[in-house]
Coordinates of C-alpha atoms in Angstrom, one line a residue:
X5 CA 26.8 14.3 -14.9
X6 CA 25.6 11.2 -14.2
X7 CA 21.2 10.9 -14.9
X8 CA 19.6 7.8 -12.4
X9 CA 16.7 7.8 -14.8
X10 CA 13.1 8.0 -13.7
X11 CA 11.2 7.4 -10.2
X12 CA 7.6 7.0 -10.2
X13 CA 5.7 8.1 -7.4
X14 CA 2.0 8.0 -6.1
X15 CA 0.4 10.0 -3.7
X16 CA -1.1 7.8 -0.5
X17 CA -4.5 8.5 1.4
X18 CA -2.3 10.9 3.6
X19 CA -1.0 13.1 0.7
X20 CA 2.5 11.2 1.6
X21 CA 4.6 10.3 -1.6
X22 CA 5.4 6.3 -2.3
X23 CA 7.8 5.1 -4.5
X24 CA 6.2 3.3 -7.7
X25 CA 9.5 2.6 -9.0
X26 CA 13.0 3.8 -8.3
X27 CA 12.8 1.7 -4.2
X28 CA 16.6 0.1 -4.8
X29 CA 18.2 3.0 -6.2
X30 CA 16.7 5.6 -3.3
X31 CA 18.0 2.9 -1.1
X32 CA 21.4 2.6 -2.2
X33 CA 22.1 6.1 -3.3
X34 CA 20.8 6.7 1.0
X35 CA 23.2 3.5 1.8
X36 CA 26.7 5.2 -0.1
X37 CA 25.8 8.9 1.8
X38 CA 25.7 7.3 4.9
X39 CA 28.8 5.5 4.0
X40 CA 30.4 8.3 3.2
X41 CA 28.7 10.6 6.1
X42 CA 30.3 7.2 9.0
X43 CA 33.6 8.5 7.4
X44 CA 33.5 11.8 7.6
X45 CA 32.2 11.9 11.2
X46 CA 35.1 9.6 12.3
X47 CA 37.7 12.1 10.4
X48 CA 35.8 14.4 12.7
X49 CA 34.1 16.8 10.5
X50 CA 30.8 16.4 12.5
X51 CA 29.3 19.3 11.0
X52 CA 29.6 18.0 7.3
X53 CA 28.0 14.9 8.6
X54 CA 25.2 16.7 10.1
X55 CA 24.4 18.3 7.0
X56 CA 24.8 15.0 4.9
X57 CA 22.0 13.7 7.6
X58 CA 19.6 16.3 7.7
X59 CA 19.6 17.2 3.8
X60 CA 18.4 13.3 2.9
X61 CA 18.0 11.0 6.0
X62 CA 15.7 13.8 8.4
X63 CA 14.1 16.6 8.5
X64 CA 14.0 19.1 11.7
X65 CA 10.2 20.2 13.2
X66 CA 10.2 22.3 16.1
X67 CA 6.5 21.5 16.2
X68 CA 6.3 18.1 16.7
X69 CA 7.2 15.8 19.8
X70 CA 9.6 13.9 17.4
X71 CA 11.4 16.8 16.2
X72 CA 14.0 14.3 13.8
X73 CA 11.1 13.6 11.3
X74 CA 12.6 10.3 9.0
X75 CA 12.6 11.4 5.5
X76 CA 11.7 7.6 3.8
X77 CA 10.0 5.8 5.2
X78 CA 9.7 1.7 5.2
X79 CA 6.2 -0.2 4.9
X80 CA 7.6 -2.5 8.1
X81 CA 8.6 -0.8 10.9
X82 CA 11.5 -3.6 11.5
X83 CA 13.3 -2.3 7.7
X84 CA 12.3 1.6 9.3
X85 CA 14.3 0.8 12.7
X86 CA 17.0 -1.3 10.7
X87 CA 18.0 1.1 7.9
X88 CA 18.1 4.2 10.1
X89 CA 20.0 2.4 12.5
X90 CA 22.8 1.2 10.4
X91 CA 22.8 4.8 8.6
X92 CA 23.7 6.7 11.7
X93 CA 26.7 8.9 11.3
X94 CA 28.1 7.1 14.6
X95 CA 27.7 4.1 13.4
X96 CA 30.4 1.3 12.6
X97 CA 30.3 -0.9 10.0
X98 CA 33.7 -2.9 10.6
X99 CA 32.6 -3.2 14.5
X100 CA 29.1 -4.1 13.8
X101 CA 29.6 -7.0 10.7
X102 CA 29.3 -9.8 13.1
X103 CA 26.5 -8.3 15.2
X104 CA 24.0 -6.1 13.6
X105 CA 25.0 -6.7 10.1
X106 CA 25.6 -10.5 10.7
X107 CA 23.9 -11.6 7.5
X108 CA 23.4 -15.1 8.9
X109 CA 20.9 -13.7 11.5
X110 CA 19.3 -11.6 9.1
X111 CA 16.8 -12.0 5.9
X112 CA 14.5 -10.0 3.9
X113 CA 14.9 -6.4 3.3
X114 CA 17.3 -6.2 6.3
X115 CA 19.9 -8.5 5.2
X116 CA 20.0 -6.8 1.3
X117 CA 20.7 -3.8 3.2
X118 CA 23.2 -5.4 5.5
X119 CA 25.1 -6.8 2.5
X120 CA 24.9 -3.8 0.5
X121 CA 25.9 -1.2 2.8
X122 CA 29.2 -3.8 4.1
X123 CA 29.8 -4.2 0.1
X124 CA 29.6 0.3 -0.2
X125 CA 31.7 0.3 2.7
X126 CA 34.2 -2.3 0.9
X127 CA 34.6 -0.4 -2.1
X128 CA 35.2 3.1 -0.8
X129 CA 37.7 2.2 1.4
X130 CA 39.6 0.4 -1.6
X131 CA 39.0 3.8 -3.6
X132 CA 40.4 5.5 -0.9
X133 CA 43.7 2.8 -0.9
X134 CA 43.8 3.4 -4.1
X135 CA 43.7 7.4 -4.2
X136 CA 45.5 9.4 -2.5
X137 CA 44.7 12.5 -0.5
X138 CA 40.1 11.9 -1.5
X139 CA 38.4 14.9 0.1
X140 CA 35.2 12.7 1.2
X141 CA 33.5 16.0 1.7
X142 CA 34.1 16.6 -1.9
X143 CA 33.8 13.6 -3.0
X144 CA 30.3 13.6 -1.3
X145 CA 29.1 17.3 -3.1
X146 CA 30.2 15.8 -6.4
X147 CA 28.0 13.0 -5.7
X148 CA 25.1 14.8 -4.9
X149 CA 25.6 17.9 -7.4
X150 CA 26.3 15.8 -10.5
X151 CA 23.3 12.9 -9.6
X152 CA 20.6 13.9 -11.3
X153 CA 17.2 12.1 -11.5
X154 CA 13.2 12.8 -13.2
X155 CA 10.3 12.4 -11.1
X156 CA 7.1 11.5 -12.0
X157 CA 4.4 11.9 -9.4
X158 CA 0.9 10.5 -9.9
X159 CA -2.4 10.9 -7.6
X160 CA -3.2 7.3 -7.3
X161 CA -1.2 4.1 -7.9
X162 CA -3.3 3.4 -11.2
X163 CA -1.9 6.0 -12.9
X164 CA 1.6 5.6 -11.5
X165 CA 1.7 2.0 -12.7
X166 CA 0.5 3.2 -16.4
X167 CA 3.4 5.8 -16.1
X168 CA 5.9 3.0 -15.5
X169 CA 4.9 1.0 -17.9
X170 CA 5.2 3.5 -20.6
X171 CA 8.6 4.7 -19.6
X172 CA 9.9 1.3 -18.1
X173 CA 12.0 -1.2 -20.8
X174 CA 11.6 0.9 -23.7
X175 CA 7.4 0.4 -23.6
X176 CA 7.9 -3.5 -24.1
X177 CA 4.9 -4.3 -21.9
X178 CA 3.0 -1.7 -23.7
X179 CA 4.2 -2.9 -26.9
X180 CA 2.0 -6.1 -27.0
X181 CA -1.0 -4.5 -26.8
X182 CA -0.4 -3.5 -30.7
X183 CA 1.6 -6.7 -31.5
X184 CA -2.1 -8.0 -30.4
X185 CA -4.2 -5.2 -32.3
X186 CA -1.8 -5.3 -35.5
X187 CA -2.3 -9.6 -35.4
X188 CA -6.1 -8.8 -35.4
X189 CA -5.8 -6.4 -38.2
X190 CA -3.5 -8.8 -40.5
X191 CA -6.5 -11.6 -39.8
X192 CA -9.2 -9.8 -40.1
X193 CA -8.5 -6.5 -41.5
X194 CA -8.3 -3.0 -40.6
X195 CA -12.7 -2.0 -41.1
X196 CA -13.2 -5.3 -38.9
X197 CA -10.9 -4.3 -36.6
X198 CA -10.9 -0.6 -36.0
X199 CA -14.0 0.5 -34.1
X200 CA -14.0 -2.4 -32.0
X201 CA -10.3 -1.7 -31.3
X202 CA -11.6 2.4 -31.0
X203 CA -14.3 1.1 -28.4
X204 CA -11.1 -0.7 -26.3
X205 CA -9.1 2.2 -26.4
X206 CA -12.0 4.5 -25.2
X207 CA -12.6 1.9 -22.4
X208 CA -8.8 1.9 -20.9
X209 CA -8.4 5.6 -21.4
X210 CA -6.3 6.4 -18.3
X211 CA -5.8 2.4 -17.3
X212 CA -3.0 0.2 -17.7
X213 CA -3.5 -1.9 -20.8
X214 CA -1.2 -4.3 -19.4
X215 CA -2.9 -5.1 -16.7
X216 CA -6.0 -5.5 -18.5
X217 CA -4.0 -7.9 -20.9
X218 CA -3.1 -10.0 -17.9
X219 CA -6.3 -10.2 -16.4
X220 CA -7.8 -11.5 -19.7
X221 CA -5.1 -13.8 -20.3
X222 CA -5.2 -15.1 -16.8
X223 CA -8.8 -16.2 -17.3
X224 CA -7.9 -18.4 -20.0
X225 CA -4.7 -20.1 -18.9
X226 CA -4.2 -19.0 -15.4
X227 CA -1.4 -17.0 -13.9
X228 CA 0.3 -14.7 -16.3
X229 CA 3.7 -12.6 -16.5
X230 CA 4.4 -10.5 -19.3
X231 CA 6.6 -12.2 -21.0
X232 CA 4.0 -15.1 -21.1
X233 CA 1.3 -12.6 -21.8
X234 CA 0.6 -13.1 -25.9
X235 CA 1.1 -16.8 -25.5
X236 CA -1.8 -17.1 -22.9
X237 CA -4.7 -15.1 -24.8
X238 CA -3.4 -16.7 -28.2
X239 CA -3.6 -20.5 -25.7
X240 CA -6.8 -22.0 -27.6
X241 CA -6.6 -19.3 -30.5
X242 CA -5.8 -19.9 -34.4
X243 CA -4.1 -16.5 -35.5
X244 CA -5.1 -17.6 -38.8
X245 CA -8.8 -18.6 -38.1
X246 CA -10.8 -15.3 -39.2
X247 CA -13.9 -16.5 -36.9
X248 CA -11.4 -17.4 -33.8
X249 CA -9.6 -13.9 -34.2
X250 CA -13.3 -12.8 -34.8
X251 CA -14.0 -13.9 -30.9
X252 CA -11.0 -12.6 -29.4
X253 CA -12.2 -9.7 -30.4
X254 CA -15.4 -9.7 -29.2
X255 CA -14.0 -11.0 -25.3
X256 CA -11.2 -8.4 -25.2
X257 CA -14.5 -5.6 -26.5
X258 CA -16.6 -7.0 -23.5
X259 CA -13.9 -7.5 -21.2
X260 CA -12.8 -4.0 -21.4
X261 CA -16.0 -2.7 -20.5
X262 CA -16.1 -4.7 -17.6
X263 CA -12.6 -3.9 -16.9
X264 CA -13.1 -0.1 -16.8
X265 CA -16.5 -0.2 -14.3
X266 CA -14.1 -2.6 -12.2
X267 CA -11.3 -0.1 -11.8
X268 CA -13.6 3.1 -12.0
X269 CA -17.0 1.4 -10.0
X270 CA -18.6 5.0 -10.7
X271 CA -19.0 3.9 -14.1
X272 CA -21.0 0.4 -13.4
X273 CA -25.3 0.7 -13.5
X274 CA -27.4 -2.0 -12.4
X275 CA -31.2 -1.5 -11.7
X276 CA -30.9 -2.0 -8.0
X277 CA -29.4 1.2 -6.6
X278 CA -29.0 -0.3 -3.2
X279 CA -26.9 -3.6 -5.1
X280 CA -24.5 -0.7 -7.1
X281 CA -24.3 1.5 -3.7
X282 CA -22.4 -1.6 -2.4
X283 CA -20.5 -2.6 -5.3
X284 CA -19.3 0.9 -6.0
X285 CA -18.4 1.1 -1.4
X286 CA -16.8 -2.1 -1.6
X287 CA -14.7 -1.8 -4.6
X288 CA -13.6 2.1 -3.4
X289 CA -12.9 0.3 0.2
X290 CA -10.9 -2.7 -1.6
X291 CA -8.8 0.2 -4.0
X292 CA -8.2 2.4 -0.8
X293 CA -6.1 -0.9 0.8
X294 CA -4.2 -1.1 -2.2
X295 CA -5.7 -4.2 -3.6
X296 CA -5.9 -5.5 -7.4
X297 CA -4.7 -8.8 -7.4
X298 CA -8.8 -10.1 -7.7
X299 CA -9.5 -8.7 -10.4
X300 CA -9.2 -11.3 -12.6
X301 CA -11.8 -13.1 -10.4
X302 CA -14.2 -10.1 -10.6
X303 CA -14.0 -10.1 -14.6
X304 CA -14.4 -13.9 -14.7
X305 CA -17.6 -13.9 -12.9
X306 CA -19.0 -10.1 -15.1
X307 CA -17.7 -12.3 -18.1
X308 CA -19.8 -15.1 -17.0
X309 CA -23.4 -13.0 -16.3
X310 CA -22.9 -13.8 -12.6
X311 CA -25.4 -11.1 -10.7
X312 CA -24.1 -8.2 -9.2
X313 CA -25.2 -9.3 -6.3
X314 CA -23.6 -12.1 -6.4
X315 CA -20.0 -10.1 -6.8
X316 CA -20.5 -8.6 -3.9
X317 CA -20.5 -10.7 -1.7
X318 CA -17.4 -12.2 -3.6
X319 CA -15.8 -8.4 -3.2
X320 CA -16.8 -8.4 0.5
X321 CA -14.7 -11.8 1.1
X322 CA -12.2 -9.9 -1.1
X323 CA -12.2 -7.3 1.5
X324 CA -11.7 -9.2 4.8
X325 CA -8.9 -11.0 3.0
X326 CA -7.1 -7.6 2.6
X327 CA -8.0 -6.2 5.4
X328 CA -6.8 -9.1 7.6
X329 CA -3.7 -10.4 6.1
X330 CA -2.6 -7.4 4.2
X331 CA -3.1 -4.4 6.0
X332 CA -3.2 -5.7 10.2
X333 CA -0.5 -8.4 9.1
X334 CA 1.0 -6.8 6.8
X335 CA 2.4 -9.8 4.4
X336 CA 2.4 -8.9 1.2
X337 CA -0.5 -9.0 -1.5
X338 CA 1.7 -11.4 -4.2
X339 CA 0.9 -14.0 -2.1
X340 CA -2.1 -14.7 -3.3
X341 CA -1.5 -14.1 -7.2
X342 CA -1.3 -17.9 -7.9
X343 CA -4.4 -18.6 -6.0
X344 CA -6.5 -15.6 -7.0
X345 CA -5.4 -16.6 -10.7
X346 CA -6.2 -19.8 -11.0
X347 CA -9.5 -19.2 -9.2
X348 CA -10.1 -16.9 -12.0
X349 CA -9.7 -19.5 -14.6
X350 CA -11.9 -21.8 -12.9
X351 CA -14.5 -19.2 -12.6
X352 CA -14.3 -18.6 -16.1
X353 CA -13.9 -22.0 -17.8
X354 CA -16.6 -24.1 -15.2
X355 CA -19.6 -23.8 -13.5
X356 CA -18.5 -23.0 -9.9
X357 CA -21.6 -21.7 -7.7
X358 CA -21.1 -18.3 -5.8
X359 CA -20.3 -19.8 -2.5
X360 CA -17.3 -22.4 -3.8
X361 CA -15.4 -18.5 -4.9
X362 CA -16.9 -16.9 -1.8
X363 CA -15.2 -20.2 0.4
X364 CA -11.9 -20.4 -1.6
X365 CA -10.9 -17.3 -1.2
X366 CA -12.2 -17.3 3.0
X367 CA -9.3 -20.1 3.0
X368 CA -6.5 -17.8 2.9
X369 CA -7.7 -16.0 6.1
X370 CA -5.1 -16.3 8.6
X371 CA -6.8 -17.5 11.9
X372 CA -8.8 -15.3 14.9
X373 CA -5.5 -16.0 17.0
X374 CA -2.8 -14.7 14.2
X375 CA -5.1 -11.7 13.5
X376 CA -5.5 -10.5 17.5
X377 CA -1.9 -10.3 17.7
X378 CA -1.4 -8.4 14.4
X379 CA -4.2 -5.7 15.5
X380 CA -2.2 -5.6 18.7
X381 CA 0.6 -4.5 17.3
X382 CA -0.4 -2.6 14.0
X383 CA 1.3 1.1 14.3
X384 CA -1.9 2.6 12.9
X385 CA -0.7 5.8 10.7
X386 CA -3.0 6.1 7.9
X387 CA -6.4 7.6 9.2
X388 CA -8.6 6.8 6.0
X389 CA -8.3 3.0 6.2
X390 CA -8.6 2.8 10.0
X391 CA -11.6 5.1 9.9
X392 CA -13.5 2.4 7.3
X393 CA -12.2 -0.6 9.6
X394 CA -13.8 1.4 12.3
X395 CA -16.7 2.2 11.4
X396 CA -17.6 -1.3 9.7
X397 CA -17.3 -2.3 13.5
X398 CA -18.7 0.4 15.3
X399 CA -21.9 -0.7 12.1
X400 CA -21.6 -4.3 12.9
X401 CA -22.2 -3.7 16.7
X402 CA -25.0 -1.2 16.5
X403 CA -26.8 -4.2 14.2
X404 CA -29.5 -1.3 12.6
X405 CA -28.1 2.2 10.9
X406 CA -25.2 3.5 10.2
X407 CA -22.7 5.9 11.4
X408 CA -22.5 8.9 9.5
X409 CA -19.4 9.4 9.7
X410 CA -17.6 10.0 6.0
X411 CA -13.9 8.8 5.4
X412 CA -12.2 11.8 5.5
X413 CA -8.6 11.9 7.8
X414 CA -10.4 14.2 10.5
X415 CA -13.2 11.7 11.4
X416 CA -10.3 9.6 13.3
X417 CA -9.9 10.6 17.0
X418 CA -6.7 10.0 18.6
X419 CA -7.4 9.8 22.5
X420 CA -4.3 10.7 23.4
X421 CA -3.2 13.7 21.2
X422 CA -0.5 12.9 18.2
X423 CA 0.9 16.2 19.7
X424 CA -0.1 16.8 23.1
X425 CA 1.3 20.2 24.7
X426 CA 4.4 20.2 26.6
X427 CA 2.8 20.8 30.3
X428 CA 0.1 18.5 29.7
X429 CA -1.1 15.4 31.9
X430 CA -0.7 13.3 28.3
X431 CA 3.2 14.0 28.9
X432 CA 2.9 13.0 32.7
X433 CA 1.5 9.7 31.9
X434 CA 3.8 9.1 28.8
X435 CA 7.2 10.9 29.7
X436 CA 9.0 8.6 26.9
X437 CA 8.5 9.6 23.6
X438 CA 9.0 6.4 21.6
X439 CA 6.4 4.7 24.2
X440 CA 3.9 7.6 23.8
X441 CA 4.2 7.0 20.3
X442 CA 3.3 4.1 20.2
X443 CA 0.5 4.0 22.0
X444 CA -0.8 7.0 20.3
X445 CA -1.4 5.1 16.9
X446 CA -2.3 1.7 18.8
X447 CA -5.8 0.4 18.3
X448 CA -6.9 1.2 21.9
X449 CA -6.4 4.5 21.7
X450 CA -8.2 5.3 18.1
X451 CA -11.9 6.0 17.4
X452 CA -14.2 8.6 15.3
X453 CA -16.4 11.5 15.6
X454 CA -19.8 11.9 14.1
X455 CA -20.3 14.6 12.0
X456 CA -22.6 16.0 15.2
X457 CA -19.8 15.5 17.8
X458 CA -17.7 18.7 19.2
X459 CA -14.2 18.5 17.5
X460 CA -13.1 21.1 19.4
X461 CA -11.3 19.0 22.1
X462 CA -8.9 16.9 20.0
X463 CA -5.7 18.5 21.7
X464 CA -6.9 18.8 25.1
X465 CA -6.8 17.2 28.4
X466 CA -8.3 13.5 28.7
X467 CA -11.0 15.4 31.5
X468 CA -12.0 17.8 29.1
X469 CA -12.2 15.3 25.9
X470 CA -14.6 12.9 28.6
X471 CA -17.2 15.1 28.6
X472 CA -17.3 15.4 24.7
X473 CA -17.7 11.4 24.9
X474 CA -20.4 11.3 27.3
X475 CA -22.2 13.5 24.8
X476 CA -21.6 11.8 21.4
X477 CA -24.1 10.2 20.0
X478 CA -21.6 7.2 19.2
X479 CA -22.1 4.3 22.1
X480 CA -18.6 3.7 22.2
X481 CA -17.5 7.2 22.7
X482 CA -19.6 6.8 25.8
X483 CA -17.6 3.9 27.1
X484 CA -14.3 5.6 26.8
X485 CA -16.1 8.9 28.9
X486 CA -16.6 6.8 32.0
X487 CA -12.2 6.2 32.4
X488 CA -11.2 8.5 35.4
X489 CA -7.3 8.5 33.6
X490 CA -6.1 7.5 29.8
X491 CA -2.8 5.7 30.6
X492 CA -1.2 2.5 29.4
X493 CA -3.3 -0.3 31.3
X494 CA -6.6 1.6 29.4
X495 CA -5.4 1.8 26.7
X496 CA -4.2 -1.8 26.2
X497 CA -7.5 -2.8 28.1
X498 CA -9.4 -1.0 25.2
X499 CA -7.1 -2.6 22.3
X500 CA -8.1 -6.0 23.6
X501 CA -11.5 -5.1 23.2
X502 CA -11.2 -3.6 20.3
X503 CA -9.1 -6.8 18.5
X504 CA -12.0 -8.7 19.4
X505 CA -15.0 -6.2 18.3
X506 CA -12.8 -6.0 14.2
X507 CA -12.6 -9.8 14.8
X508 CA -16.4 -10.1 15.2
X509 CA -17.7 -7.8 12.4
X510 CA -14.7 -9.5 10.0
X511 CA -16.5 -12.7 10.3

């Protein structure tokens, strides 16, 4: 028996499990099963290879358009096509190692997997050299029956990270929180220490101590890792000074307060109801993309008495950022750790006016130009965060009210159906499936109901979903009502349109 430890996963706004932890190995146990599947299929056991296919790479639905549903799925739709492509049964690795898996052309995800699955390939066929007579069917069942793995599955990423850090490297990264607590107890003793330390506890119940560690460290000597973690909030700190310990204290007490209302904004009061209705929107909104990394800059400025206010409209920059370069562009969030820490630091240790973070951070946009072409091409799949982006603009353009319209999955409204009927004018005008596809989750071809519109016609016939348009009370419902046809030219009209309209209420 052989055990590949834990996974971690975290459930998305879909309901769709992500992998926390446990990305390479679900990759390269995938990579050696389609290795050993290219084998079988060219010995030509075709059915074996089939069944190696549809047990871990897809998954059959007679009810969808798509039937071959992809079983993992990549956060770039380049690594999606790429790994499913050189993990076909029918596909070649010895033809294909100067084309397709020609690492010099290649980089990123694509070229690990290029390298790995030519380096699987490499090694099986020396174990078969080396063997005579190896059943790769059995070889593959022995694999698969003997492999055995525990999952951990977690509602939100939160959790899933607190998970991993409790279960990954033997609790290290947990470990220093009491190294940290047992150095304040040996300066200051355990009465001085305890309720304080009881109050901490009580404040991170449910949240990753590390991360709070880091954030804290990170306002007093910038970036952190966890290896650097002690070093930083111990930077301008006697351990032997009873009154320096003494203060440590008291900023780790107040910083986990602040901590806490900044991961769970429920928990934050301020006087002005209308100030806290924004901070607790904008810091759900920020969450929902999957953002944490400014968190240290939200803590500097609590720890500093800055007004709530005033961190809103720090959160709202925080927002365009992600919503711009993270989620329409898709690069990835790290980039920004440097910056966002040392912007932290400087928030904490100077005087730096509202508008200096607010401007710092409006730096890292990427241009009007690069973000266009990002919207253009986004493959929109995850209705929650398209349904905010959405209705921020539909808001912005209206200029008084707002929609009420909630963020639930159902208040999206594909134009043309994500599963139109088989007879249906939708199939007339998009007769290829990977083109209908794509325009079904463009942009152009999204919007939302209000909770007063008739839902009744999502699956039906453009003609009949017109007249639904004409009559809801959203303006640009109404617009989309007076097209005679919903075919590629309107859509790719309307995506224009709309690239420009998020452009607009993003600025």
């Amino acid at each position: 028996m052989h055990m590949l430890n834990f996974f971690t996963f975290s459930k998305d706004d879909n309901g769709d499990l992500r992998i926390f932890d446990g990305q390479q190995r679900t990759v390269t146990c995938m990579l050696i099963l389609a290795v050993i599947a290219q084998k079988i299929y060219r010995n030509g056991k075709v059915d074996a290879a089939n069944q190696i296919h549809s047990s871990y790479f897809y998954k059959e639905d007679a009810l969808r358009k798509i039937k071959s549903q992809k079983k993992l799925k990549f956060d770039s739709e380049d690594d999606d096509d790429f790994f499913y492509k050189i993990t076909e049964k029918d596909f070649d690795i010895s033809k294909n190692i100067s084309t397709v898996l020609n690492t010099n052309k290649l980089y990123g995800n694509k070229k690990n997997m290029a390298v790995n699955i030519v380096y699987i390939n490499d090694l099986l066929d020396d174990f078969i050299k080396d063997n005579s007579n190896v059943d790769l069917i059995d070889l593959s069942t022995s694999i698969t029956d003997k492999t055995f793995l525990v999952e951990f599955i977690a509602d939100t990423e939160e959790i899933a990270l607190s998970m991993f850090e409790s279960l990954n490297n033997t609790g290290k990264s947990i470990e220093k929180y009491y190294v940290l607590k047992n150095d304040l107890v040996k300066c200051l003793g355990e009465d001085e220490v305890k309720n304080n330390w009881n109050q901490i506890d009580f404040n991170l119940s449910d949240l990753s101590t590390n991360s709070f560690l880091i954030s804290v460290a990170t306002l007093f000597a910038g970036k952190t890792t966890s290896s650097k973690l002690l070093d930083n909030l111990y930077k301008d700190v006697d351990k032997d000074s009873a009154s320096e310990m003494k203060e440590l204290l008291r900023k780790l007490k107040i910083a986990s307060e602040y901590f806490s209302e900044i991961c769970n904004p429920s928990q934050m009061e301020h006087p002005d109801k209308n100030v806290l209705k924004k901070f607790r929107s904008l810091s759900d909104h920020i969450s929902l993309f999957g953002m944490r990394q400014h968190r240290p800059i939200i803590l500097a400025m609590l720890m500093k008495n800055f007004d709530l206010a005033e961190v809103n409209s720090v959160l709202d920059a925080v927002l365009k950022l992600t919503i711009k370069n993270f989620y329409f562009d898709e690069r990835k969030a790290n980039t920004i750790e440097k910056k966002f820490a040392d912007l932290a630091k400087n928030v904490y240790n100077d005087d730096i006016a509202v508008n200096s973070i607010i401007e710092a951070i409006s730096k890292l946009f990427i241009d009007d130009g690069e973000l266009k072409k990002a919207i253009l091409r986004k493959n929109i799949v995850q209705n929650r965060k398209i349904s905010y982006i959405l209705r921020r603009t539909y808001n912005y353009g209206l200029k008084k009210g707002e929609l009420e319209v909630s963020s639930e999955n159902n208040d999206v409204e594909h134009i043309m159906p994500q599963n139109p009927k088989a007879n249906s004018q939708w199939i007339k005008w998009f007769p290829e499936d990977d083109v209908r596809e794509r325009y079904t989750y463009s942009i152009g071809n999204l919007t939302l109901w209000l909770d007063s519109d008739n839902r009744r016609v999502k699956n039906a016939e453009f003609s009949a979903k017109a007249i639904s348009y004409k009559d809801s009370a959203l303006p640009e419902n109404k617009v989309i009502a007076k097209n005679s046809k919903w075919t590629e030219s309107e859509i790719d009209e309307r995506s224009n349109r709309m690239a420009d309209a998020i452009i607009k209420a993003l600025n």
